[in-house]
C-alpha positions as a printed NumPy array, in Angstrom:
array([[  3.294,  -0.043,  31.37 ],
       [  0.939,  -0.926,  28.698],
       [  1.978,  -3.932,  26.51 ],
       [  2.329,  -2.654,  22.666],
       [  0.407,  -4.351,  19.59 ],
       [  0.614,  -4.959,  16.092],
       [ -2.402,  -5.286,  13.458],
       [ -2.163,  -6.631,   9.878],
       [ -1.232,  -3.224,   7.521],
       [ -0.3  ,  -1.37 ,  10.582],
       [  2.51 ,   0.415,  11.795],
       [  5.404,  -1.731,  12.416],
       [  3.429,  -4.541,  10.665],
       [  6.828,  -5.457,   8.31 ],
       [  9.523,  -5.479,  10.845],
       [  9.767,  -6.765,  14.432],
       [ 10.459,  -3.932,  16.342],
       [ 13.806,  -3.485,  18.639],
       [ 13.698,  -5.219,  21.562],
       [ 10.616,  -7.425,  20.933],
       [ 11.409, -10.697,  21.525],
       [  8.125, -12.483,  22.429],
       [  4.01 , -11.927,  21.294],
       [  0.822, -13.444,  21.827],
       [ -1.509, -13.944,  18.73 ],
       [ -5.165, -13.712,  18.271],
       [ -5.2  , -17.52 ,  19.578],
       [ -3.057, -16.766,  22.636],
       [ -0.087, -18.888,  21.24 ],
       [  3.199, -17.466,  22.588],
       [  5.541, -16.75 ,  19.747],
       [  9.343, -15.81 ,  20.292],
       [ 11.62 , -14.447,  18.319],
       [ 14.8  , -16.396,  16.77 ],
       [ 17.751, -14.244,  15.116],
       [ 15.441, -13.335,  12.479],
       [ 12.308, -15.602,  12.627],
       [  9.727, -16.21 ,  14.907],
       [  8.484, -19.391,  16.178],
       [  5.501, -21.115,  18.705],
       [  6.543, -24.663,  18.145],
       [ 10.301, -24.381,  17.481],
       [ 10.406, -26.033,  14.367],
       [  8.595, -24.339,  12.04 ],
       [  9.852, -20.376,  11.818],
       [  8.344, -17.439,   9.894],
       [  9.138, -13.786,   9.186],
       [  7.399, -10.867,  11.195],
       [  5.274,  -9.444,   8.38 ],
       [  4.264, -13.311,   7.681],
       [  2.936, -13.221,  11.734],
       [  1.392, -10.338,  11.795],
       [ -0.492, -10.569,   8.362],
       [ -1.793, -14.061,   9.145],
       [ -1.899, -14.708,  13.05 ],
       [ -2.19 , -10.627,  14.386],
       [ -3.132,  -8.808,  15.589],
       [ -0.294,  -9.977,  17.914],
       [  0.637,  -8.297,  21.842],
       [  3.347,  -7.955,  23.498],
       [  4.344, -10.308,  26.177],
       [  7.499, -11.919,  28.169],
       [  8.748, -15.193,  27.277]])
């Protein structure tokens, strides 16, 4: 199975997908997914369409 991904202005760029619950950035940083929010530090927590637009594009991964 080939892992999905998201790019800035793309499709699915403004909300997280259904049964996404964890990405890897342009950095490689492991983000996963809150209620709502996403986080890589688990403090600090942002929106989807926040990741994507500054840190995509963003893969697919397990947590």
């Amino acid at each position: 199975m080939t892992a999905r991904s998201w790019r800035p202005n793309g499709p699915g760029s403004f909300r997280a997908p259904a049964g996404v619950y964890a990405v890897r950035d342009r950095y490689g940083r492991l983000w996963t997914r809150g209620s709502t929010r996403w986080t890589h530090t688990g403090t600090n927590w942002i929106r989807w369409c926040v990741l994507i637009a500054e840190y995509g594009p963003a893969t697919e991964t397990r947590p």
